[in-house]
CSV table of C-alpha atoms and ligand atoms in Angstrom, one decimal:
chain,number,residue,atom,x,y,z
B,1,MET,CA,152.1,165.7,180.7
B,2,ALA,CA,150.0,163.2,180.9
B,3,GLY,CA,149.2,160.1,178.9
B,4,LEU,CA,152.8,158.9,178.6
B,5,ASN,CA,153.5,155.1,177.6
B,6,LEU,CA,155.6,153.7,180.5
B,7,LEU,CA,157.2,150.5,181.3
B,8,MET,CA,158.0,148.9,184.7
B,9,VAL,CA,160.8,146.2,184.7
B,10,GLY,CA,159.8,144.1,188.0
B,11,ALA,CA,156.7,143.7,189.7
B,12,GLY,CA,158.5,144.2,193.2
B,13,LEU,CA,158.1,147.1,195.7
B,14,SER,CA,160.1,149.5,193.2
B,15,GLY,CA,158.0,148.8,189.7
B,16,ALA,CA,154.9,148.8,192.0
B,17,VAL,CA,155.2,151.8,193.9
B,18,ILE,CA,156.3,154.0,191.0
B,19,GLY,CA,153.8,152.3,188.9
B,20,ARG,CA,151.2,153.3,191.1
B,21,LYS,CA,152.4,156.9,191.4
B,22,LEU,CA,152.7,157.0,187.7
B,23,ALA,CA,149.3,155.4,187.0
B,24,GLU,CA,147.6,158.3,189.4
B,25,ALA,CA,148.9,161.1,187.5
B,26,GLY,CA,147.3,159.6,184.2
B,27,HIS,CA,150.0,157.6,182.5
B,28,THR,CA,149.8,153.8,181.3
B,29,ILE,CA,152.0,151.6,183.0
B,30,THR,CA,153.1,148.3,181.8
B,31,ILE,CA,155.1,145.9,184.0
B,32,VAL,CA,156.7,143.1,183.5
B,33,ASP,CA,158.4,140.3,185.5
B,34,ALA,CA,160.3,137.1,184.8
B,35,ARG,CA,159.0,136.0,187.5
B,36,SER,CA,155.3,133.7,187.6
B,37,HIS,CA,154.5,136.1,190.5
B,38,ILE,CA,154.3,139.8,191.8
B,39,ALA,CA,156.5,140.9,194.6
B,40,GLY,CA,159.6,140.4,193.5
B,41,ASN,CA,161.8,139.1,196.9
B,42,CYS,CA,159.4,140.3,199.2
B,43,HIS,CA,156.7,137.6,197.8
B,44,THR,CA,155.0,135.9,200.9
B,45,GLU,CA,152.5,132.5,199.6
B,46,ARG,CA,150.6,130.1,202.4
B,47,ASP,CA,152.4,126.7,202.8
B,48,THR,CA,149.6,124.3,201.3
B,49,ASP,CA,150.4,122.1,203.8
B,50,THR,CA,150.1,124.0,207.1
B,51,ASP,CA,148.8,127.1,205.7
B,52,VAL,CA,151.4,129.1,207.4
B,53,MET,CA,152.6,132.3,205.7
B,54,VAL,CA,156.1,131.5,204.0
B,55,HIS,CA,158.5,134.2,203.3
B,56,ILE,CA,159.5,132.6,199.9
B,57,TYR,CA,162.8,134.3,199.3
B,58,GLY,CA,163.9,134.7,202.7
B,59,PRO,CA,162.5,136.7,205.7
B,60,HIS,CA,160.9,140.3,205.6
B,61,ILE,CA,160.8,142.5,208.6
B,62,PHE,CA,159.1,145.9,207.6
B,63,HIS,CA,161.3,148.5,209.6
B,64,THR,CA,161.5,152.6,209.0
B,65,ASP,CA,161.9,156.0,211.0
B,66,ASP,CA,159.9,157.4,207.5
B,67,ALA,CA,156.9,158.3,208.8
B,68,GLU,CA,155.2,158.9,205.3
B,69,VAL,CA,156.5,155.2,204.1
B,70,TRP,CA,155.0,154.0,207.0
B,71,ASP,CA,151.3,155.7,206.0
B,72,TYR,CA,152.1,154.4,202.5
B,73,VAL,CA,152.5,150.8,203.5
B,74,ASN,CA,149.7,151.3,206.0
B,75,SER,CA,147.3,152.6,203.6
B,76,PHE,CA,147.3,149.4,201.4
B,77,THR,CA,147.3,146.8,204.0
B,78,THR,CA,146.7,146.1,208.0
B,79,PHE,CA,150.4,146.0,209.6
B,80,LYS,CA,150.6,144.3,212.6
B,81,PRO,CA,153.2,144.8,215.6
B,82,TYR,CA,156.0,142.4,215.3
B,83,LYS,CA,159.2,143.0,216.6
B,84,ASN,CA,162.3,141.4,215.2
B,85,ARG,CA,164.2,139.3,218.1
B,86,VAL,CA,167.2,136.9,216.8
B,87,LYS,CA,169.4,134.5,218.4
B,88,THR,CA,172.8,133.1,217.5
B,89,THR,CA,174.0,129.7,218.1
B,90,SER,CA,177.8,129.8,219.0
B,91,LYS,CA,180.5,128.3,221.4
B,92,GLY,CA,177.4,125.2,222.1
B,93,GLN,CA,175.4,128.1,223.4
B,94,VAL,CA,172.5,130.5,222.5
B,95,PHE,CA,172.6,134.4,222.9
B,96,SER,CA,170.7,137.0,221.8
B,97,LEU,CA,171.2,139.1,219.0
B,98,PRO,CA,171.7,142.4,218.9
B,99,VAL,CA,174.5,142.3,220.8
B,100,ASN,CA,172.9,143.5,224.0
B,101,LEU,CA,173.6,143.3,227.9
B,102,HIS,CA,172.4,139.9,228.0
B,103,THR,CA,174.7,138.8,225.2
B,104,ILE,CA,176.9,140.5,226.8
B,105,ASN,CA,176.7,138.9,230.6
B,106,GLN,CA,175.7,136.0,229.0
B,107,PHE,CA,179.2,135.1,226.9
B,108,PHE,CA,181.8,137.2,229.6
B,109,ASP,CA,179.9,135.0,232.3
B,110,LYS,CA,178.8,138.4,234.3
B,111,THR,CA,176.5,140.4,236.2
B,112,MET,CA,177.1,144.0,234.7
B,113,ARG,CA,174.9,146.7,234.9
B,114,PRO,CA,174.5,149.0,232.2
B,115,VAL,CA,177.7,151.3,233.0
B,116,GLU,CA,179.4,148.5,234.0
B,117,ALA,CA,179.4,146.7,230.4
B,118,GLU,CA,180.1,149.8,228.8
B,119,ALA,CA,183.0,150.7,230.4
B,120,PHE,CA,184.1,146.8,230.1
B,121,ILE,CA,183.5,146.7,226.3
B,122,LYS,CA,185.1,150.2,226.2
B,123,GLU,CA,188.6,149.5,228.6
B,124,GLU,CA,188.9,145.5,228.3
B,125,GLN,CA,187.6,144.7,224.3
B,126,ALA,CA,187.3,147.3,222.2
B,127,ASP,CA,190.5,148.7,220.2
B,128,THR,CA,189.9,151.8,220.8
B,129,SER,CA,193.1,153.0,218.6
B,130,ILE,CA,191.1,152.5,215.6
B,131,THR,CA,189.5,156.1,215.1
B,132,ASP,CA,187.9,155.7,211.8
B,133,PRO,CA,186.9,152.1,210.9
B,134,GLN,CA,186.6,151.8,207.1
B,135,THR,CA,185.8,148.0,207.1
B,136,PHE,CA,183.5,145.5,208.6
B,137,GLU,CA,186.6,143.9,210.7
B,138,GLU,CA,187.7,147.4,212.0
B,139,GLN,CA,183.8,148.3,212.8
B,140,ALA,CA,183.6,145.5,214.9
B,141,MET,CA,187.1,145.4,216.9
B,142,ARG,CA,186.2,149.1,217.6
B,143,PHE,CA,182.7,148.5,218.9
B,144,VAL,CA,183.0,145.4,220.6
B,145,GLY,CA,186.2,143.7,220.4
B,146,LYS,CA,187.6,140.8,219.3
B,147,ASP,CA,185.6,137.9,221.5
B,148,LEU,CA,182.5,139.1,220.5
B,149,TYR,CA,183.6,139.6,216.8
B,150,GLU,CA,184.9,136.3,216.8
B,151,ALA,CA,181.9,134.2,218.2
B,152,PHE,CA,178.8,136.3,216.5
B,153,PHE,CA,180.3,138.6,213.2
B,154,LYS,CA,183.3,137.3,211.8
B,155,GLY,CA,182.2,133.4,211.0
B,156,TYR,CA,178.7,134.3,209.9
B,157,THR,CA,180.1,137.1,207.5
B,158,MET,CA,182.4,134.9,205.6
B,159,LYS,CA,180.2,132.8,205.3
B,160,GLN,CA,177.3,135.3,204.3
B,161,TRP,CA,179.7,137.1,201.7
B,162,GLY,CA,182.3,135.1,200.7
B,163,CYS,CA,185.4,136.8,201.8
B,164,HIS,CA,187.4,138.0,204.7
B,165,PRO,CA,185.4,141.0,207.1
B,166,ARG,CA,188.6,143.4,206.4
B,167,GLU,CA,187.3,143.2,202.8
B,168,LEU,CA,183.8,144.6,203.4
B,169,PRO,CA,183.1,147.9,204.2
B,170,ALA,CA,182.1,149.3,207.6
B,171,SER,CA,178.5,149.8,206.4
B,172,ILE,CA,177.7,146.5,206.6
B,173,LEU,CA,177.7,146.1,210.5
B,174,LYS,CA,176.5,149.8,210.7
B,175,ARG,CA,172.9,148.1,209.9
B,176,LEU,CA,173.1,146.2,213.7
B,177,PRO,CA,173.0,148.3,217.1
B,178,VAL,CA,175.2,147.4,219.9
B,179,ARG,CA,173.0,147.8,223.1
B,180,PHE,CA,174.0,148.4,226.9
B,181,ASN,CA,170.3,147.5,228.2
B,182,TYR,CA,168.0,144.1,227.6
B,183,ASP,CA,166.4,145.5,224.7
B,184,ASP,CA,166.9,142.6,222.2
B,185,ASN,CA,165.0,144.4,218.9
B,186,TYR,CA,167.0,144.0,216.4
B,187,PHE,CA,166.2,147.3,214.7
B,188,PHE,CA,166.2,150.5,216.2
B,189,HIS,CA,163.5,152.4,213.6
B,190,LYS,CA,160.5,154.0,215.1
B,191,PHE,CA,157.6,151.7,213.2
B,192,GLN,CA,157.9,148.2,212.8
B,193,GLY,CA,155.2,145.5,211.7
B,194,MET,CA,154.3,142.7,209.6
B,195,PRO,CA,151.5,142.8,207.0
B,196,GLU,CA,148.7,140.6,208.1
B,197,ASN,CA,147.8,139.1,205.0
B,198,GLY,CA,151.8,138.9,203.5
B,199,TYR,CA,153.9,141.3,201.4
B,200,THR,CA,152.1,139.9,198.0
B,201,ALA,CA,148.4,140.8,199.2
B,202,MET,CA,149.9,144.4,200.0
B,203,ILE,CA,151.6,144.8,196.8
B,204,ALA,CA,148.8,143.3,194.7
B,205,ALA,CA,147.0,146.3,196.3
B,206,ILE,CA,149.6,148.8,195.1
B,207,LEU,CA,148.9,147.6,191.6
B,208,GLU,CA,145.2,147.5,192.0
B,209,HIS,CA,144.5,150.5,189.4
B,210,GLU,CA,143.0,150.7,185.8
B,211,ASN,CA,146.0,152.0,184.3
B,212,ILE,CA,148.4,149.4,185.3
B,213,THR,CA,148.6,146.3,183.4
B,214,VAL,CA,150.9,143.1,184.8
B,215,HIS,CA,152.5,140.5,182.3
B,216,LEU,CA,154.3,137.6,184.5
B,217,SER,CA,156.4,135.3,183.5
B,218,THR,CA,157.6,138.0,180.6
B,219,THR,CA,161.5,138.9,180.5
B,220,PHE,CA,162.1,142.6,179.5
B,221,THR,CA,165.3,143.2,176.8
B,222,ARG,CA,166.9,146.0,176.2
B,223,THR,CA,165.5,146.7,172.3
B,224,GLN,CA,161.8,147.1,174.3
B,225,THR,CA,163.2,150.1,175.5
B,226,ASP,CA,162.2,152.2,172.0
B,227,ASP,CA,158.8,150.9,172.5
B,228,TYR,CA,158.2,153.0,175.4
B,229,ASP,CA,158.3,156.8,176.4
B,230,HIS,CA,160.2,155.7,179.5
B,231,VAL,CA,161.7,153.0,180.9
B,232,PHE,CA,161.5,152.2,185.0
B,233,TYR,CA,164.6,149.0,185.5
B,234,SER,CA,164.8,147.2,188.5
B,235,GLY,CA,166.1,144.6,187.3
B,236,PRO,CA,170.4,143.9,187.4
B,237,LEU,CA,172.5,147.2,186.4
B,238,ASP,CA,174.9,144.4,184.4
B,239,GLY,CA,172.0,142.2,182.9
B,240,TYR,CA,170.3,145.7,181.4
B,241,TYR,CA,173.2,145.7,179.0
B,242,GLY,CA,173.4,141.9,178.8
B,243,PHE,CA,176.5,141.3,181.2
B,244,ASP,CA,178.6,142.5,178.0
B,245,GLN,CA,181.2,144.2,180.1
B,246,GLY,CA,181.2,141.1,182.2
B,247,ARG,CA,179.1,139.9,185.7
B,248,LEU,CA,179.0,142.5,188.6
B,249,PRO,CA,179.8,140.2,191.9
B,250,TYR,CA,176.4,139.3,194.0
B,251,ARG,CA,176.0,136.7,196.4
B,252,THR,CA,172.7,134.1,196.1
B,253,LEU,CA,171.2,132.2,198.8
B,254,ASP,CA,170.1,128.5,198.7
B,255,PHE,CA,167.0,127.7,200.9
B,256,GLU,CA,166.4,124.1,202.0
B,257,ARG,CA,162.7,124.0,203.1
B,258,PHE,CA,161.4,121.4,205.4
B,259,SER,CA,158.2,120.7,207.6
B,260,TYR,CA,158.0,119.8,211.0
B,261,GLU,CA,154.8,119.2,213.2
B,262,GLY,CA,155.1,121.4,216.7
B,263,ASP,CA,157.9,124.4,217.3
B,264,TYR,CA,161.2,123.6,215.5
B,265,GLN,CA,163.4,126.3,216.9
B,266,GLY,CA,161.1,128.9,219.4
B,267,CYS,CA,161.7,131.8,217.4
B,268,ALA,CA,161.8,132.9,214.0
B,269,VAL,CA,165.5,133.4,213.4
B,270,MET,CA,168.1,131.5,214.6
B,271,ASN,CA,171.8,132.3,213.3
B,272,TYR,CA,174.9,130.3,213.5
B,273,GLY,CA,178.0,132.3,214.2
B,274,GLU,CA,180.7,130.0,213.2
B,275,VAL,CA,182.2,129.2,210.1
B,276,ASP,CA,182.1,125.4,210.1
B,277,VAL,CA,178.1,125.4,210.4
B,278,PRO,CA,177.8,125.4,206.9
B,279,TYR,CA,174.8,127.7,206.6
B,280,THR,CA,174.3,131.0,207.9
B,281,ARG,CA,170.7,130.7,209.8
B,282,ILE,CA,167.5,128.7,210.2
B,283,THR,CA,164.1,130.4,209.7
B,284,GLU,CA,160.6,128.9,211.1
B,285,HIS,CA,158.1,130.9,209.1
B,286,LYS,CA,155.2,130.7,211.6
B,287,HIS,CA,156.9,132.9,214.0
B,288,PHE,CA,156.7,136.0,211.7
B,289,SER,CA,152.9,135.6,212.0
B,290,PRO,CA,152.5,135.5,215.7
B,291,TRP,CA,149.1,136.4,215.7
B,292,GLU,CA,148.5,133.4,213.8
B,293,SER,CA,148.3,129.8,215.1
B,294,HIS,CA,149.5,126.8,213.7
B,295,GLU,CA,150.7,123.1,214.4
B,296,GLY,CA,152.9,122.6,211.6
B,297,SER,CA,155.6,124.4,210.7
B,298,VAL,CA,157.8,125.5,207.5
B,299,CYS,CA,161.4,126.2,208.2
B,300,TYR,CA,164.2,127.6,206.0
B,301,THR,CA,167.9,126.6,206.3
B,302,GLU,CA,170.0,129.1,204.5
B,303,PHE,CA,173.2,129.0,202.8
B,304,SER,CA,175.3,131.7,200.9
B,305,ARG,CA,177.2,131.3,197.9
B,306,GLU,CA,178.6,132.9,194.6
B,307,CYS,CA,175.7,133.9,192.7
B,308,GLY,CA,176.2,132.2,189.1
B,309,PRO,CA,174.9,133.0,185.4
B,310,ASP,CA,171.3,130.7,186.4
B,311,ASP,CA,171.2,132.1,190.2
B,312,ILE,CA,168.8,134.8,191.4
B,313,PRO,CA,171.1,137.9,192.6
B,314,TYR,CA,170.4,138.8,196.2
B,315,TYR,CA,173.1,140.6,197.6
B,316,PRO,CA,175.3,143.1,195.4
B,317,ILE,CA,178.9,142.6,196.9
B,318,HIS,CA,180.8,146.1,197.6
B,319,LEU,CA,184.1,145.8,198.6
B,320,VAL,CA,186.4,148.1,200.6
B,321,ASP,CA,188.6,148.3,197.3
B,322,GLY,CA,186.2,149.4,195.2
B,323,ASN,CA,184.9,147.6,191.4
B,324,GLN,CA,186.5,148.9,188.1
B,325,MET,CA,183.4,147.3,186.0
B,326,LEU,CA,180.7,148.8,188.4
B,327,GLN,CA,182.3,152.1,187.4
B,328,GLU,CA,182.0,151.7,183.8
B,329,TYR,CA,178.1,150.3,183.9
B,330,VAL,CA,177.3,153.4,186.0
B,331,THR,CA,179.0,155.8,183.8
B,332,ARG,CA,177.0,153.8,180.8
B,333,ALA,CA,173.9,154.4,182.8
B,334,LYS,CA,174.0,157.6,183.6
B,335,ALA,CA,174.2,158.4,179.8
B,336,GLU,CA,170.6,156.7,179.4
B,337,THR,CA,168.0,159.4,178.8
B,338,LYS,CA,165.0,157.1,178.4
B,339,VAL,CA,165.8,154.9,181.4
B,340,SER,CA,166.0,155.0,185.0
B,341,PHE,CA,167.7,152.6,187.2
B,342,VAL,CA,165.8,151.7,190.3
B,343,GLY,CA,165.9,149.2,193.1
B,344,ARG,CA,168.5,147.1,195.0
B,345,LEU,CA,169.4,145.8,191.7
B,346,GLY,CA,169.2,148.5,189.3
B,347,THR,CA,171.1,150.9,191.3
B,348,TYR,CA,173.4,147.6,192.8
B,349,ARG,CA,173.4,148.6,196.3
B,350,TYR,CA,171.8,146.8,199.7
B,351,LEU,CA,168.5,148.6,200.0
B,352,ASP,CA,165.8,147.6,202.9
B,353,MET,CA,161.9,148.0,201.9
B,354,ASP,CA,161.6,151.4,203.5
B,355,VAL,CA,164.4,152.9,201.4
B,356,THR,CA,163.4,151.5,198.3
B,357,ILE,CA,159.7,152.9,198.7
B,358,ARG,CA,160.9,156.1,199.7
B,359,GLU,CA,163.4,155.8,196.3
B,360,ALA,CA,160.6,155.1,194.6
B,361,LEU,CA,158.2,157.7,195.9
B,362,ASP,CA,161.3,160.3,195.0
B,363,THR,CA,161.6,158.5,191.3
B,364,ALA,CA,158.0,159.1,190.7
B,365,GLU,CA,158.2,163.0,191.9
B,366,ALA,CA,161.4,163.6,189.8
B,367,PHE,CA,159.8,161.8,186.8
B,368,LEU,CA,156.4,164.0,187.1
B,369,SER,CA,158.2,167.2,188.0
B,370,ARG,CA,160.8,167.0,185.2
B,371,SER,CA,161.8,169.6,182.5
B,372,ASP,CA,163.9,170.4,179.8
B,373,ALA,CA,166.0,172.3,182.5
B,374,ASN,CA,165.9,169.3,185.2
B,375,PRO,CA,165.8,165.6,183.6
B,376,MET,CA,164.9,162.6,184.6
B,377,PRO,CA,168.2,161.3,185.7
B,378,ALA,CA,169.2,157.6,185.2
B,379,PHE,CA,169.9,157.0,188.9
B,380,MET,CA,167.8,159.0,191.6
B,381,LYS,CA,170.8,157.3,193.6
B,382,ALA,CA,173.8,155.5,191.7
B,383,PRO,CA,176.5,153.4,193.7
B,384,LEU,CA,178.8,155.4,193.0
O,401,LIG,P1,163.2,142.7,193.9
O,401,LIG,O1,162.0,142.6,195.0
O,401,LIG,O2,164.4,142.2,193.5
O,401,LIG,O3,162.3,142.9,192.3
O,401,LIG,C1,162.9,142.9,190.9
O,401,LIG,C2,162.4,142.3,190.3
O,401,LIG,O4,162.3,142.3,188.8
O,401,LIG,C3,162.1,140.4,190.4
O,401,LIG,O5,160.8,140.0,190.6
O,401,LIG,C4,162.8,140.2,189.2
O,401,LIG,O6,161.7,139.1,188.3
O,401,LIG,C5,162.6,141.2,188.3
O,401,LIG,N1,163.0,141.4,186.8
O,401,LIG,C6,164.8,141.3,187.1
O,401,LIG,N2,165.3,141.6,185.9
O,401,LIG,C7,163.9,141.3,184.7
O,401,LIG,C8,164.1,141.1,183.2
O,401,LIG,N3,165.0,141.4,182.6
O,401,LIG,N4,162.6,140.9,182.9
O,401,LIG,C9,161.5,141.2,183.8
O,401,LIG,N5,161.4,140.7,184.8
O,401,LIG,C10,162.8,141.0,185.5
O,401,LIG,N6,164.4,144.5,203.4
O,401,LIG,C11,163.7,145.0,204.9
O,401,LIG,O7,163.1,146.0,204.8
O,401,LIG,N7,163.7,144.0,205.6
O,401,LIG,C12,164.4,142.6,205.6
O,401,LIG,O8,164.0,141.7,206.5
O,401,LIG,C13,164.6,142.4,204.2
O,401,LIG,N8,165.1,141.2,204.8
O,401,LIG,C14,165.5,140.4,203.0
O,401,LIG,C15,166.0,139.4,203.0
O,401,LIG,C16,166.9,139.1,202.1
O,401,LIG,C17,167.4,137.5,201.9
O,401,LIG,C18,166.7,139.6,200.7
O,401,LIG,C19,167.4,139.4,199.6
O,401,LIG,C20,166.5,141.5,200.7
O,401,LIG,C21,165.7,141.4,201.9
O,401,LIG,N9,165.4,142.8,202.1
O,401,LIG,C22,164.8,143.1,203.4
O,401,LIG,C23,165.4,143.8,200.9
O,401,LIG,C24,164.0,143.6,199.8
O,401,LIG,O9,164.0,142.3,199.6
O,401,LIG,C25,164.3,144.5,199.1
O,401,LIG,O10,164.1,145.8,199.5
O,401,LIG,C26,163.5,144.6,198.0
O,401,LIG,O11,162.5,143.5,197.5
O,401,LIG,C27,163.7,145.3,196.5
O,401,LIG,O12,162.5,145.7,195.7
O,401,LIG,P2,162.9,145.6,194.1
O,401,LIG,O13,161.3,146.0,193.5
O,401,LIG,O14,163.7,146.8,193.8
O,401,LIG,O15,163.4,144.5,193.6
O,402,LIG,N1,175.8,139.8,210.8
O,402,LIG,C1,176.8,138.9,211.1
O,402,LIG,N2,176.2,137.6,212.2
O,402,LIG,C2,174.8,137.8,212.3
O,402,LIG,C3,174.1,138.8,211.8
O,402,LIG,C4,174.7,139.6,211.0
O,402,LIG,O1,177.8,138.8,211.2
O,402,LIG,O2,174.5,136.7,213.6
O,402,LIG,C5,176.6,140.8,209.8
O,402,LIG,C6,176.7,139.9,208.1
O,402,LIG,O3,177.7,140.3,207.7
O,402,LIG,C7,175.2,140.4,207.8
O,402,LIG,C8,175.1,142.2,208.3
O,402,LIG,O4,176.1,141.7,209.9
O,402,LIG,O5,175.4,141.1,206.3
O,402,LIG,C9,174.3,143.1,208.7
O,402,LIG,O6,173.1,142.0,209.0
O,402,LIG,P1,171.5,142.2,208.5
O,402,LIG,O7,170.5,141.3,209.5
O,402,LIG,O8,171.3,143.5,208.6
O,402,LIG,O9,172.0,141.2,207.3
O,402,LIG,P2,170.8,140.6,206.1
O,402,LIG,O10,170.5,139.4,206.1
O,402,LIG,O11,169.3,141.6,206.6
O,402,LIG,O12,171.0,141.6,204.7
């Protein structure tokens, strides 16, 4: 059935990718975003003084094992090779992340080879009595042990999430590899890169279709649902219901932006592992575009804190104990027939860009193949 009138709430990756696929199928797509720009949290913009491409809502590095998603993004823009190599400052020294052989040798003042380091961590550091780690802390104790955990993860995680790592699920730490060689690539994915002209240009290209109209600085409210045949909502799940059952917990970020003449820190990302340093990391944005050359520099000092009603919700917080309020919102949302909840905020999940795109493509596909026997679900994947 072509020619439906469809609304995307949010002009981030979710709204853009779903909108594009459904526009190509002949539907009329309206996209609204409360912000004055497209691209959601992936938004990039050149700094007027230095010409550095700034990742306005924090650094974004594209990494995926999904060849179809990689082909998809490459069909809209040129990607430059980019490997994320993160450093961390702890105990008065700079170390390499993710934890690798260099980190281990430097930290323990040793010169171990891979097999020796692996045996050392397993036999002298890791708590092997933990067989099935459930919490962040158990995962860390099981795979790197107390010393590395306390230097690099405990303080950082308490700052980032505002709670103790034993309250957080192991899945958060599983995002990071531990290596017994000198590979310091932060990610383990096959395809990694950075869009040459920034993410906003890439998303602008996705939105470039005659059936798509974008309205910026336009806030959606639930009553508008009736004006459309179907709504794809990438705003916060609790926001859809006007927070009438309370506010789900999120972390927000404050970025203190500063300029510098020259090279401020010599790398793109410097983490700060200790809890008494109030910020989590400093990012130097020109290093995210190493193929460019800039004298001036733009840096962000990043602080994480509890998200208030007027803040941007960045990270949904999932605790090991679960969340009754979330369960209630999800139950309500699952009963919706004219709305699909998508993206990081709509599904209240910690989604990287590649997973966001994968789910957006699958969502559009499910919509196109829906039938009475197989109706469009409110969630492709719910948080519970
Ligand atoms: P968003 O980008 O959040 O877009 C949702 C849009 O909806 C927003 O623009 C918002 O203004 C709009 N909106 C919400 N409510 C309303 C309303 N009522 N009316 C109108 N508009 C509304 N992923 C990676 O793969 N690599 C990384 O390195 C990486 N780094 C990240 C760093 C940070 C600090 C954060 C927060 C995320 C990072 N991500 C990264 C994840 C990435 O940002 C998300 O995967 C992606 O932005 C999700 O896209 P989305 O469209 O679902 O959501
Ligand atoms: N983390 C940490 N120390 C670091 C980097 C990460 O403790 O130096 C933890 C932190 O809890 C973080 C998680 O590992 O939320 C996953 O790290 P990642 O870099 O993927 O987080 P992102 O900022 O991308 O959400």
